[in-house]
Amino acid sequence: MSQITTHILDTMRGRPAAGVRVVFYYGENDEWTEIGRSETNEDGRAKDLVADGKTLQPGIYKLRLETKDYFDADRITTFYPYVEIVFEISSSEHYHVPLLLSPFGYSTYRGS
């Protein structure tokens, strides 16, 4: 399993958010380098942002979730064209970063 995973739930519809593009970055010296990308599956999960067995170095990372494209597909207006979640990795353990999403709000947390 990838060391980084995410799960997006569409709280407006009460279901997983399938088809959301997710881009994963490493940050250093105020610059971001893309290190992976994926799209959420039918269960709203992106599980392949990092190759299986690869361990990321400690540091600052970011997930960019392309929420406007997701809502545009159903002609739903959204206030947030994308959501960026910046977090710090300090060990080789698994990090799960879920997103609860609606057109006019979102919430995130460190999952398990």
PDB file of N, CA and C in Angstrom:
ATOM      1  N   MET A   1       0.842  -1.179   0.000  1.00  0.00           N
ATOM      2  CA  MET A   1       0.000   0.000   0.000  1.00  0.00           C
ATOM      3  C   MET A   1       0.890   1.246   0.000  1.00  0.00           C
ATOM      4  N   SER A   2       0.419   2.268  -0.669  1.00  0.00           N
ATOM      5  CA  SER A   2       1.107   3.552  -0.686  1.00  0.00           C
ATOM      6  C   SER A   2       1.217   4.112   0.733  1.00  0.00           C
ATOM      7  N   GLN A   3       2.329   4.765   1.019  1.00  0.00           N
ATOM      8  CA  GLN A   3       2.510   5.382   2.340  1.00  0.00           C
ATOM      9  C   GLN A   3       1.514   6.515   2.566  1.00  0.00           C
ATOM     10  N   ILE A   4       1.044   7.141   1.483  1.00  0.00           N
ATOM     11  CA  ILE A   4       0.062   8.232   1.546  1.00  0.00           C
ATOM     12  C   ILE A   4      -1.210   7.786   0.829  1.00  0.00           C
ATOM     13  N   THR A   5      -2.332   7.920   1.502  1.00  0.00           N
ATOM     14  CA  THR A   5      -3.620   7.653   0.865  1.00  0.00           C
ATOM     15  C   THR A   5      -4.589   8.769   1.228  1.00  0.00           C
ATOM     16  N   THR A   6      -5.634   8.901   0.422  1.00  0.00           N
ATOM     17  CA  THR A   6      -6.681   9.865   0.718  1.00  0.00           C
ATOM     18  C   THR A   6      -8.025   9.247   0.380  1.00  0.00           C
ATOM     19  N   HIS A   7      -9.058   9.797   0.956  1.00  0.00           N
ATOM     20  CA  HIS A   7     -10.423   9.322   0.748  1.00  0.00           C
ATOM     21  C   HIS A   7     -11.301  10.571   0.752  1.00  0.00           C
ATOM     22  N   ILE A   8     -12.062  10.768  -0.301  1.00  0.00           N
ATOM     23  CA  ILE A   8     -12.908  11.956  -0.392  1.00  0.00           C
ATOM     24  C   ILE A   8     -14.373  11.540  -0.325  1.00  0.00           C
ATOM     25  N   LEU A   9     -15.084  12.133   0.622  1.00  0.00           N
ATOM     26  CA  LEU A   9     -16.518  11.894   0.751  1.00  0.00           C
ATOM     27  C   LEU A   9     -17.268  13.176   0.398  1.00  0.00           C
ATOM     28  N   ASP A  10     -18.215  13.060  -0.497  1.00  0.00           N
ATOM     29  CA  ASP A  10     -19.055  14.170  -0.920  1.00  0.00           C
ATOM     30  C   ASP A  10     -20.201  14.270   0.088  1.00  0.00           C
ATOM     31  N   THR A  11     -20.093  15.213   1.011  1.00  0.00           N
ATOM     32  CA  THR A  11     -21.091  15.310   2.079  1.00  0.00           C
ATOM     33  C   THR A  11     -22.421  15.884   1.586  1.00  0.00           C
ATOM     34  N   MET A  12     -22.434  16.578   0.462  1.00  0.00           N
ATOM     35  CA  MET A  12     -23.687  17.081  -0.094  1.00  0.00           C
ATOM     36  C   MET A  12     -24.534  15.916  -0.597  1.00  0.00           C
ATOM     37  N   ARG A  13     -23.890  14.969  -1.252  1.00  0.00           N
ATOM     38  CA  ARG A  13     -24.606  13.831  -1.837  1.00  0.00           C
ATOM     39  C   ARG A  13     -24.643  12.609  -0.917  1.00  0.00           C
ATOM     40  N   GLY A  14     -23.783  12.616   0.104  1.00  0.00           N
ATOM     41  CA  GLY A  14     -23.736  11.478   1.009  1.00  0.00           C
ATOM     42  C   GLY A  14     -23.133  10.236   0.393  1.00  0.00           C
ATOM     43  N   ARG A  15     -22.081  10.430  -0.426  1.00  0.00           N
ATOM     44  CA  ARG A  15     -21.429   9.291  -1.094  1.00  0.00           C
ATOM     45  C   ARG A  15     -19.969   9.620  -1.385  1.00  0.00           C
ATOM     46  N   PRO A  16     -19.180   8.607  -1.740  1.00  0.00           N
ATOM     47  CA  PRO A  16     -17.781   8.867  -2.101  1.00  0.00           C
ATOM     48  C   PRO A  16     -17.690   9.771  -3.341  1.00  0.00           C
ATOM     49  N   ALA A  17     -16.634  10.550  -3.410  1.00  0.00           N
ATOM     50  CA  ALA A  17     -16.395  11.427  -4.559  1.00  0.00           C
ATOM     51  C   ALA A  17     -15.449  10.719  -5.523  1.00  0.00           C
ATOM     52  N   ALA A  18     -16.014  10.072  -6.522  1.00  0.00           N
ATOM     53  CA  ALA A  18     -15.228   9.343  -7.520  1.00  0.00           C
ATOM     54  C   ALA A  18     -14.772  10.281  -8.633  1.00  0.00           C
ATOM     55  N   GLY A  19     -13.595  10.017  -9.178  1.00  0.00           N
ATOM     56  CA  GLY A  19     -13.099  10.767 -10.327  1.00  0.00           C
ATOM     57  C   GLY A  19     -12.436  12.090 -10.013  1.00  0.00           C
ATOM     58  N   VAL A  20     -12.039  12.313  -8.769  1.00  0.00           N
ATOM     59  CA  VAL A  20     -11.352  13.560  -8.403  1.00  0.00           C
ATOM     60  C   VAL A  20      -9.853  13.373  -8.642  1.00  0.00           C
ATOM     61  N   ARG A  21      -9.263  14.271  -9.423  1.00  0.00           N
ATOM     62  CA  ARG A  21      -7.813  14.228  -9.664  1.00  0.00           C
ATOM     63  C   ARG A  21      -7.088  14.694  -8.406  1.00  0.00           C
ATOM     64  N   VAL A  22      -6.049  13.938  -8.026  1.00  0.00           N
ATOM     65  CA  VAL A  22      -5.254  14.221  -6.841  1.00  0.00           C
ATOM     66  C   VAL A  22      -3.785  14.296  -7.262  1.00  0.00           C
ATOM     67  N   VAL A  23      -3.126  15.394  -6.902  1.00  0.00           N
ATOM     68  CA  VAL A  23      -1.705  15.555  -7.206  1.00  0.00           C
ATOM     69  C   VAL A  23      -0.963  15.666  -5.878  1.00  0.00           C
ATOM     70  N   PHE A  24       0.150  14.952  -5.771  1.00  0.00           N
ATOM     71  CA  PHE A  24       0.918  14.864  -4.535  1.00  0.00           C
ATOM     72  C   PHE A  24       2.270  15.552  -4.742  1.00  0.00           C
ATOM     73  N   TYR A  25       2.646  16.430  -3.806  1.00  0.00           N
ATOM     74  CA  TYR A  25       3.869  17.230  -3.925  1.00  0.00           C
ATOM     75  C   TYR A  25       4.741  17.104  -2.680  1.00  0.00           C
ATOM     76  N   TYR A  26       6.028  17.310  -2.886  1.00  0.00           N
ATOM     77  CA  TYR A  26       6.997  17.458  -1.798  1.00  0.00           C
ATOM     78  C   TYR A  26       7.426  18.913  -1.796  1.00  0.00           C
ATOM     79  N   GLY A  27       7.510  19.555  -0.612  1.00  0.00           N
ATOM     80  CA  GLY A  27       7.873  20.963  -0.516  1.00  0.00           C
ATOM     81  C   GLY A  27       9.210  21.168   0.154  1.00  0.00           C
ATOM     82  N   GLU A  28      10.000  22.048  -0.451  1.00  0.00           N
ATOM     83  CA  GLU A  28      11.298  22.397   0.122  1.00  0.00           C
ATOM     84  C   GLU A  28      11.682  23.791  -0.355  1.00  0.00           C
ATOM     85  N   ASN A  29      12.093  24.642   0.582  1.00  0.00           N
ATOM     86  CA  ASN A  29      12.516  26.010   0.251  1.00  0.00           C
ATOM     87  C   ASN A  29      11.447  26.772  -0.529  1.00  0.00           C
ATOM     88  N   ASP A  30      10.203  26.656  -0.085  1.00  0.00           N
ATOM     89  CA  ASP A  30       9.065  27.336  -0.721  1.00  0.00           C
ATOM     90  C   ASP A  30       8.827  26.925  -2.168  1.00  0.00           C
ATOM     91  N   GLU A  31       9.305  25.750  -2.563  1.00  0.00           N
ATOM     92  CA  GLU A  31       9.062  25.214  -3.902  1.00  0.00           C
ATOM     93  C   GLU A  31       8.436  23.839  -3.771  1.00  0.00           C
ATOM     94  N   TRP A  32       7.525  23.529  -4.694  1.00  0.00           N
ATOM     95  CA  TRP A  32       6.827  22.252  -4.670  1.00  0.00           C
ATOM     96  C   TRP A  32       7.226  21.419  -5.877  1.00  0.00           C
ATOM     97  N   THR A  33       7.509  20.144  -5.640  1.00  0.00           N
ATOM     98  CA  THR A  33       7.869  19.212  -6.691  1.00  0.00           C
ATOM     99  C   THR A  33       6.827  18.094  -6.718  1.00  0.00           C
ATOM    100  N   GLU A  34       6.214  17.891  -7.872  1.00  0.00           N
ATOM    101  CA  GLU A  34       5.232  16.818  -7.982  1.00  0.00           C
ATOM    102  C   GLU A  34       5.926  15.465  -7.875  1.00  0.00           C
ATOM    103  N   ILE A  35       5.360  14.590  -7.033  1.00  0.00           N
ATOM    104  CA  ILE A  35       5.938  13.256  -6.887  1.00  0.00           C
ATOM    105  C   ILE A  35       4.928  12.142  -7.166  1.00  0.00           C
ATOM    106  N   GLY A  36       3.675  12.505  -7.416  1.00  0.00           N
ATOM    107  CA  GLY A  36       2.687  11.493  -7.753  1.00  0.00           C
ATOM    108  C   GLY A  36       1.355  12.112  -8.093  1.00  0.00           C
ATOM    109  N   ARG A  37       0.543  11.331  -8.802  1.00  0.00           N
ATOM    110  CA  ARG A  37      -0.817  11.779  -9.105  1.00  0.00           C
ATOM    111  C   ARG A  37      -1.696  10.563  -9.276  1.00  0.00           C
ATOM    112  N   SER A  38      -2.968  10.792  -9.044  1.00  0.00           N
ATOM    113  CA  SER A  38      -3.932   9.702  -9.114  1.00  0.00           C
ATOM    114  C   SER A  38      -5.313  10.301  -9.334  1.00  0.00           C
ATOM    115  N   GLU A  39      -6.307   9.440  -9.337  1.00  0.00           N
ATOM    116  CA  GLU A  39      -7.703   9.854  -9.402  1.00  0.00           C
ATOM    117  C   GLU A  39      -8.475   8.948  -8.452  1.00  0.00           C
ATOM    118  N   THR A  40      -9.420   9.536  -7.738  1.00  0.00           N
ATOM    119  CA  THR A  40     -10.165   8.714  -6.788  1.00  0.00           C
ATOM    120  C   THR A  40     -11.012   7.672  -7.520  1.00  0.00           C
ATOM    121  N   ASN A  41     -11.077   6.489  -6.928  1.00  0.00           N
ATOM    122  CA  ASN A  41     -11.847   5.394  -7.514  1.00  0.00           C
ATOM    123  C   ASN A  41     -13.325   5.524  -7.134  1.00  0.00           C
ATOM    124  N   GLU A  42     -14.122   4.512  -7.448  1.00  0.00           N
ATOM    125  CA  GLU A  42     -15.563   4.563  -7.188  1.00  0.00           C
ATOM    126  C   GLU A  42     -15.892   4.659  -5.705  1.00  0.00           C
ATOM    127  N   ASP A  43     -14.933   4.298  -4.851  1.00  0.00           N
ATOM    128  CA  ASP A  43     -15.111   4.415  -3.402  1.00  0.00           C
ATOM    129  C   ASP A  43     -14.528   5.732  -2.871  1.00  0.00           C
ATOM    130  N   GLY A  44     -14.096   6.624  -3.778  1.00  0.00           N
ATOM    131  CA  GLY A  44     -13.550   7.922  -3.380  1.00  0.00           C
ATOM    132  C   GLY A  44     -12.135   7.865  -2.854  1.00  0.00           C
ATOM    133  N   ARG A  45     -11.430   6.763  -3.126  1.00  0.00           N
ATOM    134  CA  ARG A  45     -10.081   6.570  -2.571  1.00  0.00           C
ATOM    135  C   ARG A  45      -9.002   6.683  -3.643  1.00  0.00           C
ATOM    136  N   ALA A  46      -7.894   7.304  -3.257  1.00  0.00           N
ATOM    137  CA  ALA A  46      -6.672   7.328  -4.077  1.00  0.00           C
ATOM    138  C   ALA A  46      -5.612   6.602  -3.259  1.00  0.00           C
ATOM    139  N   LYS A  47      -5.235   5.415  -3.732  1.00  0.00           N
ATOM    140  CA  LYS A  47      -4.332   4.566  -2.957  1.00  0.00           C
ATOM    141  C   LYS A  47      -2.983   4.359  -3.633  1.00  0.00           C
ATOM    142  N   ASP A  48      -2.729   5.054  -4.744  1.00  0.00           N
ATOM    143  CA  ASP A  48      -1.502   4.806  -5.500  1.00  0.00           C
ATOM    144  C   ASP A  48      -0.682   6.072  -5.749  1.00  0.00           C
ATOM    145  N   LEU A  49      -0.649   6.963  -4.775  1.00  0.00           N
ATOM    146  CA  LEU A  49       0.113   8.215  -4.920  1.00  0.00           C
ATOM    147  C   LEU A  49       1.620   7.988  -4.806  1.00  0.00           C
ATOM    148  N   VAL A  50       2.005   6.950  -4.086  1.00  0.00           N
ATOM    149  CA  VAL A  50       3.410   6.580  -3.904  1.00  0.00           C
ATOM    150  C   VAL A  50       3.508   5.089  -4.211  1.00  0.00           C
ATOM    151  N   ALA A  51       4.568   4.678  -4.872  1.00  0.00           N
ATOM    152  CA  ALA A  51       4.745   3.268  -5.214  1.00  0.00           C
ATOM    153  C   ALA A  51       4.768   2.405  -3.956  1.00  0.00           C
ATOM    154  N   ASP A  52       4.157   1.228  -4.035  1.00  0.00           N
ATOM    155  CA  ASP A  52       4.175   0.286  -2.917  1.00  0.00           C
ATOM    156  C   ASP A  52       5.610   0.025  -2.482  1.00  0.00           C
ATOM    157  N   GLY A  53       5.831   0.068  -1.184  1.00  0.00           N
ATOM    158  CA  GLY A  53       7.160  -0.218  -0.641  1.00  0.00           C
ATOM    159  C   GLY A  53       8.099   0.970  -0.581  1.00  0.00           C
ATOM    160  N   LYS A  54       7.760   2.067  -1.266  1.00  0.00           N
ATOM    161  CA  LYS A  54       8.616   3.259  -1.222  1.00  0.00           C
ATOM    162  C   LYS A  54       8.329   4.040   0.058  1.00  0.00           C
ATOM    163  N   THR A  55       9.392   4.441   0.756  1.00  0.00           N
ATOM    164  CA  THR A  55       9.261   5.237   1.977  1.00  0.00           C
ATOM    165  C   THR A  55       9.687   6.668   1.696  1.00  0.00           C
ATOM    166  N   LEU A  56       8.841   7.601   2.035  1.00  0.00           N
ATOM    167  CA  LEU A  56       9.138   9.014   1.823  1.00  0.00           C
ATOM    168  C   LEU A  56      10.016   9.553   2.936  1.00  0.00           C
ATOM    169  N   GLN A  57      10.840  10.512   2.593  1.00  0.00           N
ATOM    170  CA  GLN A  57      11.686  11.149   3.594  1.00  0.00           C
ATOM    171  C   GLN A  57      10.846  12.085   4.455  1.00  0.00           C
ATOM    172  N   PRO A  58      11.239  12.313   5.691  1.00  0.00           N
ATOM    173  CA  PRO A  58      10.524  13.294   6.518  1.00  0.00           C
ATOM    174  C   PRO A  58      10.517  14.662   5.833  1.00  0.00           C
ATOM    175  N   GLY A  59       9.433  15.390   5.988  1.00  0.00           N
ATOM    176  CA  GLY A  59       9.347  16.712   5.384  1.00  0.00           C
ATOM    177  C   GLY A  59       7.915  17.164   5.214  1.00  0.00           C
ATOM    178  N   ILE A  60       7.761  18.234   4.444  1.00  0.00           N
ATOM    179  CA  ILE A  60       6.473  18.857   4.203  1.00  0.00           C
ATOM    180  C   ILE A  60       5.949  18.381   2.848  1.00  0.00           C
ATOM    181  N   TYR A  61       4.685  17.975   2.830  1.00  0.00           N
ATOM    182  CA  TYR A  61       4.050  17.456   1.626  1.00  0.00           C
ATOM    183  C   TYR A  61       2.702  18.141   1.426  1.00  0.00           C
ATOM    184  N   LYS A  62       2.163  18.002   0.215  1.00  0.00           N
ATOM    185  CA  LYS A  62       0.881  18.637  -0.094  1.00  0.00           C
ATOM    186  C   LYS A  62       0.078  17.748  -1.030  1.00  0.00           C
ATOM    187  N   LEU A  63      -1.203  17.638  -0.756  1.00  0.00           N
ATOM    188  CA  LEU A  63      -2.160  17.045  -1.679  1.00  0.00           C
ATOM    189  C   LEU A  63      -2.970  18.178  -2.290  1.00  0.00           C
ATOM    190  N   ARG A  64      -3.095  18.169  -3.606  1.00  0.00           N
ATOM    191  CA  ARG A  64      -3.951  19.131  -4.299  1.00  0.00           C
ATOM    192  C   ARG A  64      -5.091  18.334  -4.928  1.00  0.00           C
ATOM    193  N   LEU A  65      -6.301  18.651  -4.530  1.00  0.00           N
ATOM    194  CA  LEU A  65      -7.482  17.934  -4.992  1.00  0.00           C
ATOM    195  C   LEU A  65      -8.284  18.857  -5.906  1.00  0.00           C
ATOM    196  N   GLU A  66      -8.489  18.439  -7.133  1.00  0.00           N
ATOM    197  CA  GLU A  66      -9.127  19.270  -8.158  1.00  0.00           C
ATOM    198  C   GLU A  66     -10.648  19.193  -8.032  1.00  0.00           C
ATOM    199  N   THR A  67     -11.194  19.930  -7.089  1.00  0.00           N
ATOM    200  CA  THR A  67     -12.608  19.845  -6.751  1.00  0.00           C
ATOM    201  C   THR A  67     -13.530  20.506  -7.782  1.00  0.00           C
ATOM    202  N   LYS A  68     -13.078  21.547  -8.445  1.00  0.00           N
ATOM    203  CA  LYS A  68     -13.927  22.226  -9.439  1.00  0.00           C
ATOM    204  C   LYS A  68     -14.278  21.285 -10.581  1.00  0.00           C
ATOM    205  N   ASP A  69     -13.302  20.551 -11.081  1.00  0.00           N
ATOM    206  CA  ASP A  69     -13.561  19.605 -12.170  1.00  0.00           C
ATOM    207  C   ASP A  69     -14.609  18.573 -11.747  1.00  0.00           C
ATOM    208  N   TYR A  70     -14.514  18.120 -10.510  1.00  0.00           N
ATOM    209  CA  TYR A  70     -15.471  17.143  -9.984  1.00  0.00           C
ATOM    210  C   TYR A  70     -16.889  17.720  -9.989  1.00  0.00           C
ATOM    211  N   PHE A  71     -17.080  18.915  -9.459  1.00  0.00           N
ATOM    212  CA  PHE A  71     -18.419  19.514  -9.412  1.00  0.00           C
ATOM    213  C   PHE A  71     -18.893  19.966 -10.795  1.00  0.00           C
ATOM    214  N   ASP A  72     -17.976  20.469 -11.625  1.00  0.00           N
ATOM    215  CA  ASP A  72     -18.344  20.887 -12.979  1.00  0.00           C
ATOM    216  C   ASP A  72     -18.951  19.744 -13.789  1.00  0.00           C
ATOM    217  N   ALA A  73     -18.500  18.524 -13.559  1.00  0.00           N
ATOM    218  CA  ALA A  73     -19.009  17.370 -14.304  1.00  0.00           C
ATOM    219  C   ALA A  73     -20.517  17.206 -14.138  1.00  0.00           C
ATOM    220  N   ASP A  74     -21.059  17.686 -13.013  1.00  0.00           N
ATOM    221  CA  ASP A  74     -22.504  17.628 -12.756  1.00  0.00           C
ATOM    222  C   ASP A  74     -23.153  19.006 -12.747  1.00  0.00           C
ATOM    223  N   ARG A  75     -22.433  19.986 -13.295  1.00  0.00           N
ATOM    224  CA  ARG A  75     -22.936  21.365 -13.386  1.00  0.00           C
ATOM    225  C   ARG A  75     -23.340  21.920 -12.024  1.00  0.00           C
ATOM    226  N   ILE A  76     -22.485  21.678 -11.038  1.00  0.00           N
ATOM    227  CA  ILE A  76     -22.707  22.198  -9.692  1.00  0.00           C
ATOM    228  C   ILE A  76     -21.680  23.295  -9.436  1.00  0.00           C
ATOM    229  N   THR A  77     -22.142  24.465  -9.029  1.00  0.00           N
ATOM    230  CA  THR A  77     -21.250  25.571  -8.721  1.00  0.00           C
ATOM    231  C   THR A  77     -20.546  25.294  -7.399  1.00  0.00           C
ATOM    232  N   THR A  78     -19.256  25.559  -7.365  1.00  0.00           N
ATOM    233  CA  THR A  78     -18.485  25.393  -6.133  1.00  0.00           C
ATOM    234  C   THR A  78     -17.692  26.656  -5.852  1.00  0.00           C
ATOM    235  N   PHE A  79     -17.465  26.923  -4.612  1.00  0.00           N
ATOM    236  CA  PHE A  79     -16.679  28.075  -4.197  1.00  0.00           C
ATOM    237  C   PHE A  79     -15.183  27.785  -4.251  1.00  0.00           C
ATOM    238  N   TYR A  80     -14.810  26.529  -4.105  1.00  0.00           N
ATOM    239  CA  TYR A  80     -13.395  26.121  -4.052  1.00  0.00           C
ATOM    240  C   TYR A  80     -12.994  25.389  -5.329  1.00  0.00           C
ATOM    241  N   PRO A  81     -12.180  26.007  -6.186  1.00  0.00           N
ATOM    242  CA  PRO A  81     -11.763  25.346  -7.417  1.00  0.00           C
ATOM    243  C   PRO A  81     -10.814  24.167  -7.157  1.00  0.00           C
ATOM    244  N   TYR A  82     -10.125  24.218  -6.035  1.00  0.00           N
ATOM    245  CA  TYR A  82      -9.271  23.107  -5.617  1.00  0.00           C
ATOM    246  C   TYR A  82      -9.051  23.230  -4.115  1.00  0.00           C
ATOM    247  N   VAL A  83      -8.630  22.127  -3.510  1.00  0.00           N
ATOM    248  CA  VAL A  83      -8.304  22.110  -2.093  1.00  0.00           C
ATOM    249  C   VAL A  83      -6.867  21.639  -1.970  1.00  0.00           C
ATOM    250  N   GLU A  84      -6.053  22.395  -1.241  1.00  0.00           N
ATOM    251  CA  GLU A  84      -4.680  21.973  -0.969  1.00  0.00           C
ATOM    252  C   GLU A  84      -4.554  21.676   0.522  1.00  0.00           C
ATOM    253  N   ILE A  85      -4.030  20.494   0.796  1.00  0.00           N
ATOM    254  CA  ILE A  85      -3.829  20.067   2.177  1.00  0.00           C
ATOM    255  C   ILE A  85      -2.333  19.885   2.379  1.00  0.00           C
ATOM    256  N   VAL A  86      -1.755  20.723   3.222  1.00  0.00           N
ATOM    257  CA  VAL A  86      -0.316  20.675   3.498  1.00  0.00           C
ATOM    258  C   VAL A  86      -0.135  19.995   4.852  1.00  0.00           C
ATOM    259  N   PHE A  87       0.806  19.057   4.909  1.00  0.00           N
ATOM    260  CA  PHE A  87       1.031  18.297   6.145  1.00  0.00           C
ATOM    261  C   PHE A  87       2.494  17.871   6.224  1.00  0.00           C
ATOM    262  N   GLU A  88       2.877  17.422   7.405  1.00  0.00           N
ATOM    263  CA  GLU A  88       4.265  17.028   7.640  1.00  0.00           C
ATOM    264  C   GLU A  88       4.359  15.532   7.922  1.00  0.00           C
ATOM    265  N   ILE A  89       5.300  14.890   7.244  1.00  0.00           N
ATOM    266  CA  ILE A  89       5.607  13.476   7.478  1.00  0.00           C
ATOM    267  C   ILE A  89       6.848  13.423   8.356  1.00  0.00           C
ATOM    268  N   SER A  90       6.773  12.652   9.440  1.00  0.00           N
ATOM    269  CA  SER A  90       7.911  12.588  10.358  1.00  0.00           C
ATOM    270  C   SER A  90       8.450  11.179  10.540  1.00  0.00           C
ATOM    271  N   SER A  91       7.766  10.182   9.935  1.00  0.00           N
ATOM    272  CA  SER A  91       8.229   8.801  10.088  1.00  0.00           C
ATOM    273  C   SER A  91       7.812   7.988   8.865  1.00  0.00           C
ATOM    274  N   SER A  92       8.148   6.718   8.879  1.00  0.00           N
ATOM    275  CA  SER A  92       7.843   5.850   7.743  1.00  0.00           C
ATOM    276  C   SER A  92       6.447   5.220   7.838  1.00  0.00           C
ATOM    277  N   GLU A  93       5.670   5.604   8.848  1.00  0.00           N
ATOM    278  CA  GLU A  93       4.344   5.025   9.006  1.00  0.00           C
ATOM    279  C   GLU A  93       3.399   5.461   7.884  1.00  0.00           C
ATOM    280  N   HIS A  94       2.249   4.817   7.795  1.00  0.00           N
ATOM    281  CA  HIS A  94       1.229   5.154   6.807  1.00  0.00           C
ATOM    282  C   HIS A  94       0.516   6.448   7.219  1.00  0.00           C
ATOM    283  N   TYR A  95       0.242   7.318   6.251  1.00  0.00           N
ATOM    284  CA  TYR A  95      -0.485   8.562   6.485  1.00  0.00           C
ATOM    285  C   TYR A  95      -1.734   8.555   5.607  1.00  0.00           C
ATOM    286  N   HIS A  96      -2.899   8.666   6.245  1.00  0.00           N
ATOM    287  CA  HIS A  96      -4.168   8.723   5.529  1.00  0.00           C
ATOM    288  C   HIS A  96      -4.746  10.117   5.757  1.00  0.00           C
ATOM    289  N   VAL A  97      -5.065  10.818   4.662  1.00  0.00           N
ATOM    290  CA  VAL A  97      -5.507  12.210   4.738  1.00  0.00           C
ATOM    291  C   VAL A  97      -6.871  12.336   4.054  1.00  0.00           C
ATOM    292  N   PRO A  98      -7.962  12.111   4.796  1.00  0.00           N
ATOM    293  CA  PRO A  98      -9.304  12.191   4.224  1.00  0.00           C
ATOM    294  C   PRO A  98      -9.773  13.640   4.025  1.00  0.00           C
ATOM    295  N   LEU A  99     -10.744  13.780   3.118  1.00  0.00           N
ATOM    296  CA  LEU A  99     -11.369  15.078   2.862  1.00  0.00           C
ATOM    297  C   LEU A  99     -12.880  14.882   2.854  1.00  0.00           C
ATOM    298  N   LEU A 100     -13.578  15.680   3.658  1.00  0.00           N
ATOM    299  CA  LEU A 100     -15.036  15.756   3.621  1.00  0.00           C
ATOM    300  C   LEU A 100     -15.368  16.996   2.801  1.00  0.00           C
ATOM    301  N   LEU A 101     -16.123  16.834   1.727  1.00  0.00           N
ATOM    302  CA  LEU A 101     -16.257  17.873   0.713  1.00  0.00           C
ATOM    303  C   LEU A 101     -17.714  18.199   0.402  1.00  0.00           C
ATOM    304  N   SER A 102     -17.988  19.489   0.262  1.00  0.00           N
ATOM    305  CA  SER A 102     -19.257  19.966  -0.297  1.00  0.00           C
ATOM    306  C   SER A 102     -18.920  21.171  -1.172  1.00  0.00           C
ATOM    307  N   PRO A 103     -19.848  21.675  -1.963  1.00  0.00           N
ATOM    308  CA  PRO A 103     -19.526  22.792  -2.853  1.00  0.00           C
ATOM    309  C   PRO A 103     -19.059  24.059  -2.138  1.00  0.00           C
ATOM    310  N   PHE A 104     -19.466  24.243  -0.880  1.00  0.00           N
ATOM    311  CA  PHE A 104     -19.136  25.494  -0.198  1.00  0.00           C
ATOM    312  C   PHE A 104     -18.408  25.293   1.121  1.00  0.00           C
ATOM    313  N   GLY A 105     -17.809  24.124   1.299  1.00  0.00           N
ATOM    314  CA  GLY A 105     -17.053  23.870   2.517  1.00  0.00           C
ATOM    315  C   GLY A 105     -16.319  22.546   2.441  1.00  0.00           C
ATOM    316  N   TYR A 106     -15.304  22.416   3.291  1.00  0.00           N
ATOM    317  CA  TYR A 106     -14.579  21.154   3.378  1.00  0.00           C
ATOM    318  C   TYR A 106     -13.910  21.048   4.735  1.00  0.00           C
ATOM    319  N   SER A 107     -13.551  19.823   5.074  1.00  0.00           N
ATOM    320  CA  SER A 107     -12.858  19.525   6.318  1.00  0.00           C
ATOM    321  C   SER A 107     -11.892  18.378   6.058  1.00  0.00           C
ATOM    322  N   THR A 108     -10.780  18.391   6.773  1.00  0.00           N
ATOM    323  CA  THR A 108      -9.798  17.326   6.631  1.00  0.00           C
ATOM    324  C   THR A 108      -9.237  16.981   7.997  1.00  0.00           C
ATOM    325  N   TYR A 109      -8.617  15.834   8.090  1.00  0.00           N
ATOM    326  CA  TYR A 109      -8.052  15.386   9.359  1.00  0.00           C
ATOM    327  C   TYR A 109      -7.045  14.277   9.086  1.00  0.00           C
ATOM    328  N   ARG A 110      -6.286  13.912  10.089  1.00  0.00           N
ATOM    329  CA  ARG A 110      -5.358  12.779   9.974  1.00  0.00           C
ATOM    330  C   ARG A 110      -6.149  11.523  10.277  1.00  0.00           C
ATOM    331  N   GLY A 111      -6.294  10.675   9.276  1.00  0.00           N
ATOM    332  CA  GLY A 111      -7.048   9.440   9.420  1.00  0.00           C
ATOM    333  C   GLY A 111      -6.149   8.281   9.829  1.00  0.00           C
ATOM    334  N   SER A 112      -6.740   7.107   9.815  1.00  0.00           N
ATOM    335  CA  SER A 112      -5.977   5.906  10.171  1.00  0.00           C
ATOM    336  C   SER A 112      -6.000   4.905   9.025  1.00  0.00           C
TER     337      SER A 112
END
